[in-house]
């Protein structure tokens, strides 16, 4: 697989997830926070007397169903949107949900927060990438290590994770509800998509997973406590992230060892360094194949 | 008068007879270790995968496992056994039931195990299992149905854990089925683990407990601490082909190496006829009896 394959994979992300059924499932995570599944990437919803805060907005065409699910949780205005990264399955509904989420009392527009690089990627797409409508762009970017705000009675921390899944990743911690929304840094049933074309790297991803572990605190015997909303897949806690961090670290170490032995990309792929994880994270039809995962690590590490 | 007496007898029979099948499992239960004692008590030996229907992925995962991970990665230190491993009887067990006051049916059974104070609820009220998007836990989500006097329990939503304490994995996609039967003061639990990620066929085992009304289950307690300082994010493991301990088990017991690698074929009696090169030690020096932790001939 040549280098452009990864970029093509990025472009294919939306069609891959678009094929999923668009029925929205809502689960209460804990405290003021809920998670919506089925609209592309997972959408995290914080509600309270001041309105609604969303982490990610799913696919554009899922917006009406997502809004209907949000309205079952709160009649309040959508006041904030925080994008965990640039991909369209997490940002496609920005404009639509901001528009549909406005109320006569709070006509908006809502603040759409993202790391600066998300804005750069959207406003200046790479050659061959589709343009992103300006209405979907963030209107409140940050370029510091973190940003915080206070909404619905709790502190909300937005932390930038450099060069991980992409170069514009943010994780969002709801301190009172004790919930972390982490975007595609973590997907419990899938290999990570290390989007090299958009500034991702395996070591940045591992650093991001370790940052999640640093923030999360289990309630008792490594269970519960801080709950984690992944970019795709089921609700998790710290122990689930540990398994994932270990997997990425171990496969990274194996690829690094093969590179030190002077193996070429084809030889590394032939060695199948992820083969004991493939049945778990690269089931038939999975978006990121074992080969694509290994290739992204190799290209991320190869000097 | 006679008619009234007869009616009363019928009513009494109806009140005490098996209007619906259910069994009383409530009580304090102590584990018996006459099956698989060495594996369950002192713990399995490294690279002993015998009698496990593992696939290649599970085998490599176990080969790569390094026990230092427990010392280095804090999050492993207070990690409990999963529901399936707990029922291998690694601690004393308490069982109690919730009874519907109107119907007198058991609507839920609870278990408490010494190890990690693990508690589980087995719902018998017909409720569905949670959504696939719901969190997974160490004890999972359990529902039970009566099959005569046998209780059959289905558990899913398990966190990833181990089938054997030497790194053999069990995935979070596994389904754990138990069949509980009581014979007087003995409880037999037959367990079936189906794991599409790591097993090529169901793993069937059984464990036994005896009723021990005087049993006292203490507080477990666990607090993690850095035991072996390493740089942040270190995950100890053996690179493929570098684990120096894989042959120890085979060499000590004089077993051909292939036998120790497990796989579905090794579960069945016919496999014995295929084994060549088995040279057992002259006499047993460790794990010879192993029916309690204190008579395992530990070196």
Coordinates of C-alpha atoms in Angstrom, one line a residue:
Chain A
X1 CA 0.0 0.0 0.0
X2 CA 1.5 3.3 -1.0
X3 CA 1.4 6.6 0.8
X4 CA -1.7 8.0 -0.9
X5 CA -3.7 5.1 0.4
X6 CA -3.9 6.7 3.8
X7 CA -5.2 9.9 2.3
X8 CA -7.7 8.0 0.3
X9 CA -8.7 6.2 3.5
X10 CA -9.3 9.6 5.1
X11 CA -11.5 10.7 2.2
X12 CA -13.4 7.5 2.4
X13 CA -14.1 7.9 6.1
X14 CA -17.5 9.5 5.6
X15 CA -18.8 7.0 3.1
X16 CA -17.7 4.1 5.3
X17 CA -19.7 5.5 8.3
X18 CA -22.5 6.8 6.2
X19 CA -23.4 3.2 5.5
X20 CA -24.4 2.7 9.1
X21 CA -28.1 2.9 10.0
X22 CA -29.0 6.4 11.1
X23 CA -31.3 5.4 14.0
X24 CA -30.0 7.4 17.0
X25 CA -29.6 5.8 20.3
X26 CA -29.4 7.9 23.4
X27 CA -27.6 6.7 26.6
X28 CA -27.2 8.6 29.8
X29 CA -23.5 8.6 30.6
X30 CA -23.7 10.2 34.1
X31 CA -24.4 13.6 35.7
X32 CA -25.5 16.1 33.0
X33 CA -24.0 14.2 30.1
X34 CA -25.5 11.9 27.5
X35 CA -24.2 10.2 24.4
X36 CA -25.9 9.8 21.1
X37 CA -24.9 6.9 18.9
X38 CA -25.7 6.2 15.2
X39 CA -25.3 9.6 13.6
X40 CA -21.7 9.0 12.4
X41 CA -19.2 9.7 15.2
X42 CA -20.6 9.6 18.7
X43 CA -22.1 12.9 19.9
X44 CA -21.8 13.9 23.5
X45 CA -24.5 16.2 24.9
X46 CA -24.3 18.2 28.1
X47 CA -27.6 19.7 29.3
X48 CA -28.7 22.1 32.0
X49 CA -30.5 25.3 32.8
X50 CA -28.2 27.3 30.5
X51 CA -28.8 25.2 27.5
X52 CA -27.0 22.5 25.5
X53 CA -23.4 21.9 24.8
X54 CA -22.4 19.4 22.1
X55 CA -19.1 17.6 21.6
X56 CA -19.1 16.8 17.9
X57 CA -22.0 16.9 15.6
X58 CA -22.0 13.7 13.5
X59 CA -22.7 13.5 9.8
X60 CA -24.5 16.4 8.1
X61 CA -27.4 14.2 6.9
X62 CA -27.9 12.8 10.4
X63 CA -28.5 16.3 11.9
X64 CA -32.3 16.2 11.9
X65 CA -32.4 12.9 13.8
X66 CA -29.6 14.0 16.1
X67 CA -31.6 17.2 16.8
X68 CA -34.7 15.2 17.5
X69 CA -32.7 13.2 20.0
X70 CA -31.3 16.3 21.6
X71 CA -34.7 17.8 22.0
X72 CA -35.8 14.8 24.0
X73 CA -33.1 15.7 26.5
X74 CA -33.5 19.5 26.6
X75 CA -35.6 22.3 25.0
X76 CA -32.7 24.7 25.6
X77 CA -30.6 26.4 23.0
X78 CA -27.5 24.8 21.6
X79 CA -25.0 27.3 23.1
X80 CA -21.7 25.5 22.5
X81 CA -20.3 23.0 20.0
X82 CA -16.8 21.5 20.6
X83 CA -15.2 19.6 17.7
X84 CA -12.7 16.9 18.7
X85 CA -11.2 17.0 15.3
X86 CA -11.7 17.9 11.6
X87 CA -13.3 14.8 10.1
X88 CA -16.7 15.1 8.6
X89 CA -18.3 12.3 10.6
X90 CA -17.7 14.5 13.7
X91 CA -18.2 18.0 12.2
X92 CA -20.6 17.5 9.4
X93 CA -23.6 18.6 11.5
X94 CA -22.0 21.8 12.8
X95 CA -24.0 24.3 10.8
X96 CA -27.3 22.3 10.9
X97 CA -27.3 21.6 14.6
X98 CA -26.3 25.2 15.4
X99 CA -29.2 26.5 13.3
X100 CA -31.7 23.9 14.5
X101 CA -30.5 24.4 18.1
X102 CA -31.2 28.1 18.3
X103 CA -34.2 29.3 20.2
X104 CA -36.1 32.6 20.1
X105 CA -34.5 33.5 23.4
X106 CA -31.0 32.4 22.3
X107 CA -30.9 33.0 18.6
X108 CA -27.2 32.4 18.6
X109 CA -25.1 31.7 16.8
X110 CA -23.6 29.1 19.1
X111 CA -19.9 29.1 19.7
X112 CA -18.2 26.4 17.8
X113 CA -14.9 25.6 19.5
X114 CA -12.0 23.7 18.0
X115 CA -8.2 23.7 17.9
X116 CA -6.9 26.2 15.4
X117 CA -5.7 23.5 13.0
X118 CA -9.2 22.3 12.5
X119 CA -10.1 25.7 11.2
X120 CA -7.0 25.6 9.0
X121 CA -7.8 22.2 7.6
X122 CA -11.4 23.2 6.9
X123 CA -10.7 26.5 5.3
X124 CA -7.7 25.4 3.3
X125 CA -8.3 21.8 2.2
X126 CA -5.5 19.9 0.8
X127 CA -5.4 19.2 -3.0
X128 CA -8.1 16.7 -3.8
X129 CA -10.0 17.1 -0.6
X130 CA -13.6 18.5 -0.8
X131 CA -14.2 22.0 0.4
X132 CA -15.9 22.4 3.7
X133 CA -18.8 24.9 3.7
X134 CA -17.9 28.0 5.7
X135 CA -21.0 27.5 7.8
X136 CA -19.4 24.3 9.2
X137 CA -16.2 26.0 10.3
X138 CA -15.5 26.7 13.9
X139 CA -16.0 30.3 15.0
X140 CA -14.0 30.1 18.3
X141 CA -10.6 28.5 17.8
X142 CA -7.9 28.1 20.4
X143 CA -4.1 27.5 20.0
X144 CA -3.1 27.1 23.6
X145 CA -2.5 23.8 25.3
X146 CA -6.0 23.9 26.7
X147 CA -9.1 26.0 27.0
X148 CA -11.8 26.0 29.7
X149 CA -15.3 27.2 30.2
X150 CA -18.0 27.0 32.8
X151 CA -21.5 25.9 31.6
X152 CA -24.5 24.4 33.2
X153 CA -22.9 24.4 36.6
X154 CA -19.7 22.6 35.8
X155 CA -16.2 23.2 34.5
X156 CA -15.5 22.0 31.0
X157 CA -11.9 21.5 30.1
X158 CA -10.9 21.3 26.4
X159 CA -7.3 19.9 26.1
X160 CA -5.4 19.8 22.8
X161 CA -3.6 16.5 22.0
X162 CA -0.8 17.3 19.5
X163 CA -0.3 15.2 16.4
X164 CA -2.3 12.2 17.5
X165 CA -5.3 11.1 15.4
X166 CA -4.8 14.3 13.5
X167 CA -3.0 17.6 14.3
X168 CA -6.2 19.2 15.6
X169 CA -7.4 16.8 18.3
X170 CA -9.1 17.9 21.5
X171 CA -10.5 16.0 24.4
X172 CA -13.3 17.4 26.5
X173 CA -13.6 16.8 30.3
X174 CA -16.8 17.5 32.1
X175 CA -15.4 17.9 35.6
X176 CA -18.6 17.6 37.7
X177 CA -20.2 14.9 35.6
X178 CA -16.8 13.1 35.4
X179 CA -17.1 12.3 31.7
X180 CA -14.4 12.6 29.1
X181 CA -15.3 12.9 25.4
X182 CA -12.2 11.9 23.4
X183 CA -13.1 11.7 19.8
X184 CA -11.3 9.3 17.5
X185 CA -8.2 9.0 19.8
X186 CA -10.0 5.9 21.1
X187 CA -12.4 3.5 19.5
X188 CA -12.8 0.4 21.5
X189 CA -13.6 -2.0 18.7
X190 CA -11.4 -0.6 15.9
X191 CA -7.8 0.1 15.2
X192 CA -7.0 3.8 15.4
X193 CA -7.0 5.8 12.2
X194 CA -3.7 7.6 12.4
X195 CA -4.4 10.3 9.8
X196 CA -0.9 11.1 8.7
X197 CA -2.2 13.3 5.9
X198 CA -3.7 15.5 8.6
X199 CA -0.8 15.5 11.0
X200 CA -1.5 12.4 13.0
X201 CA 1.3 10.2 14.4
X202 CA 1.4 7.0 16.4
X203 CA 3.5 8.5 19.2
X204 CA 1.1 11.4 19.5
X205 CA -1.8 9.0 19.7
X206 CA -0.1 7.0 22.5
X207 CA 0.6 10.3 24.3
X208 CA -3.1 11.2 23.9
X209 CA -4.2 7.8 25.3
X210 CA -1.8 8.3 28.2
X211 CA -3.3 11.7 28.8
X212 CA -6.8 10.2 29.0
X213 CA -5.5 7.7 31.6
X214 CA -3.9 10.5 33.5
X215 CA -7.3 12.3 33.8
X216 CA -9.5 9.3 34.3
X217 CA -10.0 8.0 37.9
X218 CA -11.8 4.7 38.4
X219 CA -14.3 4.4 41.2
X220 CA -13.3 1.1 42.7
X221 CA -11.2 -1.8 41.4
X222 CA -10.6 -0.3 38.0
X223 CA -14.3 0.2 37.1
X224 CA -16.6 3.1 36.6
X225 CA -15.6 6.5 38.0
X226 CA -14.6 8.7 35.0
X227 CA -16.7 7.6 32.0
X228 CA -15.3 7.9 28.5
X229 CA -17.2 8.6 25.3
X230 CA -15.1 7.3 22.4
X231 CA -15.3 8.6 18.9
X232 CA -17.1 5.4 17.8
X233 CA -18.3 2.5 19.8
X234 CA -19.6 1.8 23.3
X235 CA -19.3 3.8 26.5
X236 CA -16.1 3.0 28.3
X237 CA -14.0 3.7 31.4
X238 CA -10.3 3.8 32.2
X239 CA -9.8 0.0 32.1
X240 CA -11.0 -0.1 28.5
X241 CA -8.6 2.7 27.5
X242 CA -5.7 0.8 29.2
X243 CA -6.3 -2.2 27.0
X244 CA -6.3 0.0 23.9
X245 CA -3.2 2.0 25.0
X246 CA -1.4 -1.3 25.6
X247 CA -2.4 -2.6 22.1
X248 CA -1.2 0.5 20.3
X249 CA 2.0 0.6 22.3
X250 CA 2.8 -3.0 21.8
X251 CA 2.2 -3.0 18.1
X252 CA 4.2 0.3 17.9
X253 CA 7.1 -1.4 19.7
X254 CA 7.0 -4.4 17.3
X255 CA 7.0 -2.2 14.2
X256 CA 9.8 -0.1 15.7
X257 CA 11.8 -3.3 16.3
X258 CA 11.3 -4.4 12.7
X259 CA 12.4 -1.0 11.4
X260 CA 15.5 -1.3 13.5
X261 CA 16.2 -4.6 11.8
X262 CA 16.1 -2.8 8.5
X263 CA 12.8 -4.2 7.3
X264 CA 11.0 -2.5 4.5
X265 CA 7.3 -1.6 4.7
X266 CA 6.3 -4.7 2.7
X267 CA 8.4 -6.9 5.0
X268 CA 6.9 -5.3 8.1
X269 CA 3.4 -5.9 6.8
X270 CA 4.4 -9.5 5.9
X271 CA 5.5 -10.1 9.5
X272 CA 2.0 -9.2 10.6
X273 CA 3.0 -7.5 13.8
X274 CA -0.6 -6.9 14.8
X275 CA -1.8 -10.4 14.1
X276 CA -2.8 -11.2 17.8
X277 CA -5.1 -8.1 17.8
X278 CA -6.6 -8.4 14.3
X279 CA -9.5 -10.6 15.4
X280 CA -10.4 -8.0 18.0
X281 CA -9.9 -4.7 16.1
X282 CA -10.0 -5.5 12.4
X283 CA -13.1 -7.6 12.0
X284 CA -14.3 -8.2 8.5
X285 CA -15.2 -4.9 6.9
X286 CA -13.6 -2.8 9.6
X287 CA -12.8 0.7 8.5
X288 CA -9.1 0.4 9.3
X289 CA -7.6 -2.9 8.2
X290 CA -4.6 -4.5 10.0
X291 CA -2.4 -3.6 7.0
X292 CA -3.5 0.0 7.1
X293 CA -2.9 0.3 10.8
X294 CA 0.6 -1.2 10.5
X295 CA 1.4 1.0 7.5
X296 CA 0.4 4.1 9.4
X297 CA 2.7 3.2 12.3
X298 CA 5.6 2.4 10.0
X299 CA 5.3 5.7 8.1
X300 CA 4.9 7.5 11.4
X301 CA 8.1 6.1 12.8
X302 CA 10.3 5.7 9.7
X303 CA 12.9 8.4 9.7
Chain B
X1 CA -65.3 -31.9 58.5
X2 CA -63.6 -34.5 56.3
X3 CA -64.2 -32.4 53.3
X4 CA -62.6 -29.3 54.9
X5 CA -59.6 -31.3 56.0
X6 CA -59.1 -32.6 52.4
X7 CA -59.3 -29.2 51.0
X8 CA -56.8 -27.8 53.5
X9 CA -54.4 -30.6 52.5
X10 CA -54.7 -29.8 48.9
X11 CA -54.1 -26.1 49.6
X12 CA -51.0 -27.0 51.7
X13 CA -49.6 -29.1 49.0
X14 CA -50.1 -26.4 46.5
X15 CA -48.4 -23.9 48.7
X16 CA -45.3 -26.0 49.3
X17 CA -45.0 -27.9 45.9
X18 CA -43.1 -26.8 42.9
X19 CA -45.5 -24.4 41.3
X20 CA -42.6 -23.2 39.3
X21 CA -39.1 -24.6 39.1
X22 CA -36.6 -22.9 41.2
X23 CA -33.8 -23.9 43.6
X24 CA -32.5 -22.3 46.7
X25 CA -28.8 -21.5 46.2
X26 CA -28.7 -19.0 49.1
X27 CA -25.9 -19.4 51.6
X28 CA -22.2 -19.3 52.2
X29 CA -20.2 -21.5 49.8
X30 CA -16.5 -22.6 50.0
X31 CA -14.7 -23.6 46.8
X32 CA -13.4 -27.1 46.2
X33 CA -10.1 -27.4 44.4
X34 CA -9.9 -31.1 43.3
X35 CA -10.2 -30.0 39.7
X36 CA -7.4 -27.9 38.1
X37 CA -6.0 -27.1 41.5
X38 CA -2.5 -25.9 40.4
X39 CA -4.0 -23.6 37.8
X40 CA -6.5 -22.1 40.2
X41 CA -4.5 -21.9 43.5
X42 CA -0.8 -21.0 43.1
X43 CA -1.6 -20.0 39.5
X44 CA -0.8 -21.4 36.1
X45 CA 2.7 -21.9 34.9
X46 CA 4.0 -19.6 32.1
X47 CA 3.1 -20.9 28.6
X48 CA 0.8 -23.6 29.9
X49 CA -2.0 -23.4 27.3
X50 CA -3.1 -27.0 27.7
X51 CA -6.8 -27.8 27.4
X52 CA -7.7 -24.4 25.9
X53 CA -9.2 -24.1 22.4
X54 CA -7.1 -21.1 21.6
X55 CA -6.6 -19.6 18.2
X56 CA -3.3 -18.2 17.0
X57 CA -4.1 -14.7 18.1
X58 CA -4.7 -15.8 21.7
X59 CA -1.5 -17.8 21.6
X60 CA 0.7 -14.9 20.5
X61 CA -1.0 -12.6 23.0
X62 CA -0.1 -14.9 25.8
X63 CA 3.4 -15.5 24.5
X64 CA 3.9 -11.7 24.5
X65 CA 2.5 -11.3 28.0
X66 CA 5.0 -10.2 30.6
X67 CA 4.1 -10.4 34.3
X68 CA 6.0 -7.1 34.9
X69 CA 2.9 -5.4 33.4
X70 CA 1.2 -5.9 36.8
X71 CA 4.0 -4.2 38.6
X72 CA 4.6 -1.4 36.1
X73 CA 1.1 -0.5 34.9
X74 CA -0.8 0.8 38.0
X75 CA -4.1 0.2 36.4
X76 CA -3.5 -3.6 36.5
X77 CA -2.9 -3.8 40.2
X78 CA -6.4 -3.6 41.5
X79 CA -8.0 -5.1 38.4
X80 CA -10.5 -7.9 39.5
X81 CA -11.2 -11.2 37.9
X82 CA -14.0 -11.2 35.4
X83 CA -17.2 -13.0 36.2
X84 CA -16.0 -16.1 34.4
X85 CA -12.7 -16.3 36.1
X86 CA -14.3 -15.5 39.5
X87 CA -16.4 -18.6 39.2
X88 CA -13.2 -20.7 39.0
X89 CA -13.5 -20.5 42.7
X90 CA -10.7 -18.3 43.7
X91 CA -12.4 -17.2 46.9
X92 CA -15.4 -17.8 49.1
X93 CA -18.8 -17.1 47.7
X94 CA -22.0 -15.8 49.2
X95 CA -25.3 -16.2 47.4
X96 CA -28.6 -14.5 48.3
X97 CA -31.9 -14.1 46.5
X98 CA -34.5 -11.4 46.0
X99 CA -38.0 -12.9 46.2
X100 CA -41.1 -11.1 44.9
X101 CA -43.4 -10.8 47.9
X102 CA -46.5 -11.2 45.8
X103 CA -45.6 -14.2 43.6
X104 CA -42.9 -15.7 45.8
X105 CA -40.7 -16.1 42.7
X106 CA -37.0 -15.4 42.8
X107 CA -36.5 -12.3 40.7
X108 CA -32.8 -11.9 41.2
X109 CA -29.8 -13.8 42.7
X110 CA -26.8 -11.9 44.0
X111 CA -23.3 -13.2 44.5
X112 CA -20.4 -11.8 46.5
X113 CA -16.9 -13.2 46.1
X114 CA -14.0 -12.6 48.5
X115 CA -11.7 -11.6 45.7
X116 CA -12.0 -7.9 45.0
X117 CA -15.4 -7.8 46.8
X118 CA -16.8 -8.7 43.4
X119 CA -20.6 -8.6 43.3
X120 CA -22.9 -9.7 40.6
X121 CA -26.7 -9.6 40.1
X122 CA -28.3 -12.3 38.1
X123 CA -31.7 -11.1 36.9
X124 CA -34.5 -13.6 36.6
X125 CA -37.3 -11.2 35.8
X126 CA -37.0 -11.5 32.1
X127 CA -35.4 -8.1 31.5
X128 CA -33.4 -7.7 28.2
X129 CA -29.7 -7.3 28.1
X130 CA -28.4 -3.7 27.7
X131 CA -27.6 -2.0 24.4
X132 CA -24.4 -2.9 22.7
X133 CA -23.3 0.7 23.4
X134 CA -23.7 0.4 27.2
X135 CA -20.5 0.1 29.3
X136 CA -18.9 -3.3 30.0
X137 CA -18.0 -4.3 33.5
X138 CA -15.8 -6.9 35.2
X139 CA -18.9 -8.9 36.3
X140 CA -20.9 -8.2 33.1
X141 CA -24.7 -8.3 32.8
X142 CA -26.3 -11.6 33.8
X143 CA -29.8 -13.0 33.3
X144 CA -30.9 -16.4 34.4
X145 CA -33.6 -18.9 33.5
X146 CA -34.7 -22.1 35.2
X147 CA -34.4 -25.4 33.4
X148 CA -36.0 -27.7 35.9
X149 CA -34.0 -27.2 39.1
X150 CA -30.9 -26.1 37.1
X151 CA -30.3 -22.3 36.8
X152 CA -28.8 -21.3 33.4
X153 CA -27.1 -17.9 33.4
X154 CA -26.1 -15.9 30.4
X155 CA -23.6 -13.1 30.9
X156 CA -22.3 -10.5 28.4
X157 CA -21.0 -6.9 28.6
X158 CA -17.8 -8.2 30.1
X159 CA -14.6 -6.3 30.1
X160 CA -11.6 -7.8 28.5
X161 CA -9.9 -10.2 31.0
X162 CA -8.1 -13.5 31.1
X163 CA -9.0 -17.1 30.7
X164 CA -5.8 -18.2 32.5
X165 CA -3.7 -16.0 34.7
X166 CA -0.6 -16.4 32.5
X167 CA -1.7 -13.9 29.9
X168 CA -4.2 -16.1 27.9
X169 CA -6.8 -13.4 27.0
X170 CA -10.6 -13.4 27.0
X171 CA -12.2 -10.6 24.9
X172 CA -15.0 -8.2 25.8
X173 CA -17.1 -9.9 23.1
X174 CA -17.3 -13.2 24.9
X175 CA -20.5 -14.7 26.1
X176 CA -20.3 -16.6 29.5
X177 CA -22.9 -19.3 30.2
X178 CA -23.2 -21.0 33.6
X179 CA -25.3 -24.0 34.6
X180 CA -25.8 -24.1 38.4
X181 CA -27.0 -27.4 40.0
X182 CA -27.3 -28.2 43.7
X183 CA -26.9 -31.6 45.2
X184 CA -27.5 -31.3 48.8
X185 CA -24.6 -29.4 50.3
X186 CA -22.7 -29.3 47.0
X187 CA -23.0 -26.7 44.2
X188 CA -21.7 -27.6 40.8
X189 CA -21.2 -24.8 38.3
X190 CA -20.6 -25.8 34.7
X191 CA -19.3 -22.9 32.7
X192 CA -19.1 -22.3 29.0
X193 CA -17.1 -19.4 27.5
X194 CA -17.7 -18.6 23.8
X195 CA -15.3 -16.0 22.5
X196 CA -15.2 -15.2 18.8
X197 CA -12.0 -13.3 19.2
X198 CA -9.8 -15.8 20.9
X199 CA -11.4 -19.3 21.0
X200 CA -12.1 -21.6 18.1
X201 CA -14.8 -23.5 20.0
X202 CA -16.5 -23.1 23.4
X203 CA -14.4 -23.7 26.5
X204 CA -16.4 -25.9 28.9
X205 CA -15.2 -26.4 32.5
X206 CA -16.8 -27.2 35.9
X207 CA -16.2 -26.1 39.4
X208 CA -17.6 -27.2 42.7
X209 CA -18.5 -25.5 46.0
X210 CA -19.7 -26.9 49.3
X211 CA -22.0 -25.3 51.8
X212 CA -20.2 -23.7 54.7
X213 CA -22.6 -21.9 57.0
X214 CA -19.8 -20.8 59.4
X215 CA -17.8 -19.1 56.7
X216 CA -16.8 -15.5 57.2
X217 CA -15.9 -13.4 54.1
X218 CA -13.6 -10.6 55.1
X219 CA -12.9 -7.3 53.4
X220 CA -10.7 -7.5 50.4
X221 CA -9.2 -4.1 49.8
X222 CA -6.7 -3.0 47.3
X223 CA -4.7 0.1 46.7
X224 CA -2.4 0.5 43.7
X225 CA 1.1 1.8 44.0
X226 CA 4.1 2.1 41.7
X227 CA 6.1 -1.1 42.4
X228 CA 8.6 -1.0 39.6
X229 CA 9.1 2.6 38.4
X230 CA 9.4 3.0 34.7
X231 CA 8.9 5.9 32.3
X232 CA 5.3 7.0 31.9
X233 CA 3.4 4.9 29.4
X234 CA 5.7 1.8 29.6
X235 CA 3.9 -1.4 28.7
X236 CA 6.1 -4.5 29.4
X237 CA 5.8 -7.2 26.9
X238 CA 7.9 -9.7 25.0
X239 CA 8.5 -9.1 21.3
X240 CA 7.4 -12.0 19.1
X241 CA 10.0 -14.8 19.2
X242 CA 11.9 -13.4 22.2
X243 CA 10.1 -14.7 25.3
X244 CA 12.7 -17.0 27.0
X245 CA 10.2 -18.8 29.2
X246 CA 7.9 -20.5 26.7
X247 CA 9.6 -23.9 27.0
X248 CA 9.9 -24.0 30.8
X249 CA 6.6 -25.7 31.4
X250 CA 7.2 -28.3 28.7
X251 CA 10.7 -29.1 29.8
X252 CA 9.8 -29.4 33.5
X253 CA 7.0 -31.9 32.9
X254 CA 8.7 -33.7 30.0
X255 CA 5.9 -32.7 27.7
X256 CA 6.4 -32.2 23.9
X257 CA 6.3 -28.5 23.4
X258 CA 3.4 -28.7 20.9
X259 CA 1.2 -30.2 23.6
X260 CA 1.6 -27.1 25.8
X261 CA 0.5 -24.8 23.0
X262 CA -3.2 -25.7 23.4
X263 CA -5.8 -25.7 20.7
X264 CA -9.1 -27.4 20.3
X265 CA -7.6 -30.7 19.3
X266 CA -5.9 -31.0 22.7
X267 CA -9.2 -31.0 24.5
X268 CA -10.2 -34.4 23.4
X269 CA -9.1 -37.9 24.5
X270 CA -8.1 -38.9 21.0
X271 CA -5.3 -36.4 21.2
X272 CA -3.4 -38.6 23.7
X273 CA -2.8 -41.2 21.0
X274 CA -1.0 -38.6 18.9
X275 CA 1.4 -37.5 21.6
X276 CA 4.9 -38.8 21.1
X277 CA 8.0 -38.0 23.1
X278 CA 6.3 -37.7 26.5
X279 CA 8.9 -38.3 29.2
X280 CA 7.3 -37.5 32.6
X281 CA 9.5 -36.7 35.6
X282 CA 10.5 -39.7 37.7
X283 CA 8.5 -38.5 40.6
X284 CA 6.3 -35.5 41.3
X285 CA 8.0 -32.6 43.1
X286 CA 5.5 -29.8 42.8
X287 CA 1.8 -29.3 42.5
X288 CA 1.3 -33.0 43.3
X289 CA -1.9 -32.8 45.3
X290 CA -3.0 -29.2 45.4
X291 CA -6.4 -29.3 46.9
X292 CA -5.8 -26.3 49.0
X293 CA -3.3 -23.5 48.7
X294 CA -1.2 -24.9 51.5
X295 CA -0.5 -28.4 50.2
X296 CA 0.6 -27.6 46.6
X297 CA 4.2 -28.7 47.0
X298 CA 5.2 -25.1 46.2
X299 CA 8.9 -24.9 45.7

